[in-house]
PDB file of C-alpha atoms in Angstrom:
ATOM      1  CA  MET C   1      96.932 -59.122  36.703  1.00 47.00           C
ATOM      2  CA  PHE C   2      98.628 -56.469  34.546  1.00 43.00           C
ATOM      3  CA  ARG C   3      95.622 -56.419  32.172  1.00 45.00           C
ATOM      4  CA  PHE C   4      93.240 -56.006  35.113  1.00 39.00           C
ATOM      5  CA  ILE C   5      95.216 -53.022  36.468  1.00 40.00           C
ATOM      6  CA  LYS C   6      95.387 -51.501  32.963  1.00 38.00           C
ATOM      7  CA  LEU C   7      91.613 -51.911  32.574  1.00 38.00           C
ATOM      8  CA  LEU C   8      90.966 -50.273  35.972  1.00 38.00           C
ATOM      9  CA  THR C   9      93.224 -47.373  34.988  1.00 37.00           C
ATOM     10  CA  LEU C  10      91.371 -46.857  31.698  1.00 36.00           C
ATOM     11  CA  VAL C  11      87.984 -46.923  33.444  1.00 34.00           C
ATOM     12  CA  ALA C  12      89.172 -44.451  36.090  1.00 35.00           C
ATOM     13  CA  LEU C  13      90.471 -42.038  33.434  1.00 34.00           C
ATOM     14  CA  ALA C  14      87.402 -42.258  31.193  1.00 31.00           C
ATOM     15  CA  PRO C  15      85.289 -39.097  31.115  1.00 29.00           C
ATOM     16  CA  VAL C  16      81.967 -39.233  32.879  1.00 30.00           C
ATOM     17  CA  SER C  17      79.350 -39.515  30.161  1.00 32.00           C
ATOM     18  CA  ASN C  18      75.656 -38.760  30.050  1.00 45.00           C
ATOM     19  CA  ALA C  19      75.988 -35.755  32.334  1.00 72.00           C
ATOM     20  CA  ASP C  20      72.529 -34.365  32.961  1.00 93.00           C
ATOM     21  CA  CYS C  21      72.702 -30.700  32.015  1.00 95.00           C
ATOM     22  CA  LEU C  22      68.960 -30.374  32.755  1.00 96.00           C
ATOM     23  CA  GLU C  23      69.449 -31.374  36.402  1.00 96.00           C
ATOM     24  CA  PRO C  24      68.164 -28.327  38.321  1.00 97.00           C
ATOM     25  CA  GLU C  25      71.461 -27.206  39.907  1.00 96.00           C
ATOM     26  CA  ALA C  26      73.402 -27.736  36.668  1.00 96.00           C
ATOM     27  CA  LEU C  27      70.778 -25.804  34.717  1.00 97.00           C
ATOM     28  CA  LYS C  28      70.759 -22.971  37.259  1.00 97.00           C
ATOM     29  CA  THR C  29      74.536 -22.722  36.834  1.00 97.00           C
ATOM     30  CA  LEU C  30      74.230 -22.680  33.040  1.00 97.00           C
ATOM     31  CA  ASP C  31      71.480 -20.076  33.181  1.00 97.00           C
ATOM     32  CA  TYR C  32      73.594 -17.898  35.497  1.00 97.00           C
ATOM     33  CA  GLN C  33      76.352 -18.100  32.869  1.00 97.00           C
ATOM     34  CA  TYR C  34      73.773 -16.928  30.321  1.00 97.00           C
ATOM     35  CA  GLU C  35      72.852 -13.961  32.556  1.00 95.00           C
ATOM     36  CA  GLN C  36      76.519 -13.032  32.917  1.00 95.00           C
ATOM     37  CA  ALA C  37      77.127 -13.414  29.178  1.00 97.00           C
ATOM     38  CA  LEU C  38      74.307 -10.912  28.614  1.00 95.00           C
ATOM     39  CA  ARG C  39      75.847  -8.585  31.194  1.00 93.00           C
ATOM     40  CA  THR C  40      79.337  -8.689  29.688  1.00 94.00           C
ATOM     41  CA  GLY C  41      78.335  -9.000  26.032  1.00 95.00           C
ATOM     42  CA  ASP C  42      79.994 -12.426  25.660  1.00 97.00           C
ATOM     43  CA  ARG C  43      78.849 -13.116  22.115  1.00 97.00           C
ATOM     44  CA  GLU C  44      81.069 -16.188  21.734  1.00 97.00           C
ATOM     45  CA  PHE C  45      79.392 -17.969  24.662  1.00 98.00           C
ATOM     46  CA  LEU C  46      75.938 -16.973  23.426  1.00 98.00           C
ATOM     47  CA  GLN C  47      76.740 -18.114  19.879  1.00 98.00           C
ATOM     48  CA  GLN C  48      77.295 -21.615  21.279  1.00 97.00           C
ATOM     49  CA  LEU C  49      74.425 -21.625  23.786  1.00 98.00           C
ATOM     50  CA  LEU C  50      71.570 -20.280  21.659  1.00 98.00           C
ATOM     51  CA  LEU C  51      69.834 -22.538  19.174  1.00 98.00           C
ATOM     52  CA  PRO C  52      69.519 -21.167  15.618  1.00 98.00           C
ATOM     53  CA  ASP C  53      65.764 -20.541  16.041  1.00 97.00           C
ATOM     54  CA  PHE C  54      66.199 -18.820  19.437  1.00 98.00           C
ATOM     55  CA  VAL C  55      63.663 -16.094  20.233  1.00 97.00           C
ATOM     56  CA  TRP C  56      63.465 -13.676  23.187  1.00 96.00           C
ATOM     57  CA  VAL C  57      60.139 -11.945  23.780  1.00 95.00           C
ATOM     58  CA  HIS C  58      60.456  -8.762  25.865  1.00 90.00           C
ATOM     59  CA  ASN C  59      57.951  -6.846  28.005  1.00 83.00           C
ATOM     60  CA  HIS C  60      54.453  -7.863  26.959  1.00 71.00           C
ATOM     61  CA  ALA C  61      55.641  -8.676  23.413  1.00 70.00           C
ATOM     62  CA  VAL C  62      56.577  -5.046  22.775  1.00 80.00           C
ATOM     63  CA  ALA C  63      59.820  -6.347  21.262  1.00 86.00           C
ATOM     64  CA  HIS C  64      61.349  -9.677  20.326  1.00 92.00           C
ATOM     65  CA  GLU C  65      64.839 -10.672  19.283  1.00 95.00           C
ATOM     66  CA  SER C  66      66.212 -13.536  17.262  1.00 97.00           C
ATOM     67  CA  LYS C  67      69.647 -15.000  17.907  1.00 98.00           C
ATOM     68  CA  ALA C  68      71.103 -12.704  15.239  1.00 97.00           C
ATOM     69  CA  ASP C  69      69.333  -9.653  16.724  1.00 96.00           C
ATOM     70  CA  LEU C  70      70.630 -10.364  20.220  1.00 96.00           C
ATOM     71  CA  LEU C  71      74.206 -10.956  19.073  1.00 97.00           C
ATOM     72  CA  ALA C  72      74.099  -7.735  17.043  1.00 96.00           C
ATOM     73  CA  ARG C  73      72.776  -5.758  20.036  1.00 93.00           C
ATOM     74  CA  LEU C  74      75.687  -6.996  22.139  1.00 95.00           C
ATOM     75  CA  GLY C  75      78.209  -5.857  19.520  1.00 92.00           C
ATOM     76  CA  PRO C  76      80.239  -2.654  19.301  1.00 91.00           C
ATOM     77  CA  GLY C  77      78.844   0.155  21.426  1.00 90.00           C
ATOM     78  CA  TYR C  78      77.075  -2.184  23.857  1.00 90.00           C
ATOM     79  CA  GLN C  79      76.790  -0.543  27.273  1.00 87.00           C
ATOM     80  CA  ALA C  80      77.063  -3.348  29.779  1.00 87.00           C
ATOM     81  CA  PRO C  81      74.959  -3.067  32.934  1.00 86.00           C
ATOM     82  CA  LYS C  82      76.694  -3.023  36.296  1.00 86.00           C
ATOM     83  CA  SER C  83      75.038  -6.280  37.376  1.00 86.00           C
ATOM     84  CA  ARG C  84      72.479  -8.933  36.441  1.00 90.00           C
ATOM     85  CA  GLU C  85      71.432 -11.076  39.358  1.00 92.00           C
ATOM     86  CA  PRO C  86      68.805 -13.820  39.295  1.00 92.00           C
ATOM     87  CA  SER C  87      66.743 -14.781  42.334  1.00 93.00           C
ATOM     88  CA  ASP C  88      63.849 -17.080  43.248  1.00 97.00           C
ATOM     89  CA  VAL C  89      64.907 -19.438  40.422  1.00 97.00           C
ATOM     90  CA  LYS C  90      62.908 -22.623  39.816  1.00 98.00           C
ATOM     91  CA  VAL C  91      63.262 -25.437  37.270  1.00 98.00           C
ATOM     92  CA  ILE C  92      60.600 -27.721  35.797  1.00 98.00           C
ATOM     93  CA  ARG C  93      61.520 -30.377  33.281  1.00 96.00           C
ATOM     94  CA  THR C  94      60.881 -33.412  31.164  1.00 96.00           C
ATOM     95  CA  ALA C  95      63.521 -35.826  29.867  1.00 94.00           C
ATOM     96  CA  THR C  96      64.810 -33.461  27.156  1.00 96.00           C
ATOM     97  CA  THR C  97      63.328 -30.037  27.947  1.00 98.00           C
ATOM     98  CA  ALA C  98      63.447 -27.748  30.968  1.00 98.00           C
ATOM     99  CA  VAL C  99      61.906 -24.405  31.784  1.00 98.00           C
ATOM    100  CA  ILE C 100      63.730 -22.175  34.229  1.00 98.00           C
ATOM    101  CA  HIS C 101      61.928 -19.185  35.704  1.00 98.00           C
ATOM    102  CA  GLY C 102      62.478 -16.546  38.347  1.00 97.00           C
ATOM    103  CA  LEU C 103      63.440 -12.905  38.777  1.00 95.00           C
ATOM    104  CA  SER C 104      66.410 -11.075  37.300  1.00 94.00           C
ATOM    105  CA  THR C 105      67.452  -7.673  38.609  1.00 91.00           C
ATOM    106  CA  VAL C 106      69.493  -5.556  36.220  1.00 91.00           C
ATOM    107  CA  ASP C 107      71.379  -2.613  37.701  1.00 89.00           C
ATOM    108  CA  LYS C 108      72.337  -0.276  34.862  1.00 83.00           C
ATOM    109  CA  PHE C 109      75.176   2.178  34.587  1.00 71.00           C
ATOM    110  CA  THR C 110      73.762   5.636  33.994  1.00 65.00           C
ATOM    111  CA  ASP C 111      75.044   9.212  34.042  1.00 67.00           C
ATOM    112  CA  GLY C 112      72.214  10.167  36.382  1.00 67.00           C
ATOM    113  CA  PRO C 113      70.493   8.415  39.270  1.00 72.00           C
ATOM    114  CA  ARG C 114      70.916   4.678  39.729  1.00 72.00           C
ATOM    115  CA  GLN C 115      68.289   2.666  37.882  1.00 80.00           C
ATOM    116  CA  ALA C 116      67.533  -0.964  38.613  1.00 87.00           C
ATOM    117  CA  ASN C 117      64.927  -2.987  36.769  1.00 87.00           C
ATOM    118  CA  SER C 118      63.548  -6.319  37.892  1.00 90.00           C
ATOM    119  CA  TYR C 119      62.184  -8.760  35.338  1.00 93.00           C
ATOM    120  CA  ARG C 120      60.185 -11.964  35.639  1.00 96.00           C
ATOM    121  CA  PHE C 121      61.864 -14.381  33.234  1.00 96.00           C
ATOM    122  CA  MET C 122      61.119 -17.774  31.767  1.00 98.00           C
ATOM    123  CA  ARG C 123      63.579 -19.612  29.519  1.00 98.00           C
ATOM    124  CA  THR C 124      63.320 -22.957  27.749  1.00 98.00           C
ATOM    125  CA  TYR C 125      66.389 -25.185  27.429  1.00 98.00           C
ATOM    126  CA  VAL C 126      66.574 -28.379  25.391  1.00 98.00           C
ATOM    127  CA  LYS C 127      69.037 -31.219  25.748  1.00 96.00           C
ATOM    128  CA  GLN C 128      70.933 -32.208  22.616  1.00 94.00           C
ATOM    129  CA  GLY C 129      73.324 -35.058  23.299  1.00 90.00           C
ATOM    130  CA  ASP C 130      75.152 -34.078  26.501  1.00 88.00           C
ATOM    131  CA  GLU C 131      74.622 -30.334  25.981  1.00 94.00           C
ATOM    132  CA  CYS C 132      71.814 -28.006  26.901  1.00 97.00           C
ATOM    133  CA  ARG C 133      70.959 -25.224  24.489  1.00 98.00           C
ATOM    134  CA  LEU C 134      68.669 -22.242  24.954  1.00 98.00           C
ATOM    135  CA  LEU C 135      65.647 -22.233  22.643  1.00 98.00           C
ATOM    136  CA  ALA C 136      63.511 -19.367  23.922  1.00 98.00           C
ATOM    137  CA  GLY C 137      63.112 -16.775  26.630  1.00 97.00           C
ATOM    138  CA  GLN C 138      60.542 -14.267  27.762  1.00 96.00           C
ATOM    139  CA  THR C 139      60.916 -11.364  30.164  1.00 95.00           C
ATOM    140  CA  MET C 140      58.402  -8.996  31.669  1.00 94.00           C
ATOM    141  CA  LYS C 141      59.364  -5.946  33.714  1.00 90.00           C
ATOM    142  CA  VAL C 142      58.107  -6.251  37.283  1.00 91.00           C
ATOM    143  CA  TRP C 143      59.428  -2.999  38.741  1.00 88.00           C
ATOM    144  CA  SER C 144      61.894  -0.190  38.223  1.00 86.00           C
ATOM    145  CA  THR C 145      63.462   2.085  40.787  1.00 81.00           C
ATOM    146  CA  GLU C 146      65.704   5.122  40.801  1.00 64.00           C
ATOM    147  CA  THR C 147      67.768   6.289  43.767  1.00 57.00           C
ATOM    148  CA  ASP C 148      70.586   8.744  44.379  1.00 52.00           C
ATOM    149  CA  ASN C 149      73.133   5.941  45.026  1.00 49.00           C
TER     150      ASN C 149
END
């Protein structure tokens, strides 16, 4: 009986394995963390999340950034926006790859009028073991607005 109770205790304390980081709600949470890491300049989080060959294509391929480029841009002197908020987020996936897409509105700090930009985004995550890592992203500006707020 003692062995049975000990075995039950070990099973109850064992970590849950094979968590599905590509499950839509889990991936939306991870992607929101990515958005907030961009907003705050959290290079440590991004260092872990981005795959070595990561690429981000901006606005009709006018610019693109590698992992090293993005981390450098978020370094000293980075002016963090006031907010980055995703909306209308959807996930499509296979067993080891997921694409998340939606809108992201970035409200910037400026010395003048308020400026908010909205971007259509699409990002590709891949599952490696129990972790999801970001391989690529693309954004395209949808609209920009300035107000006196």
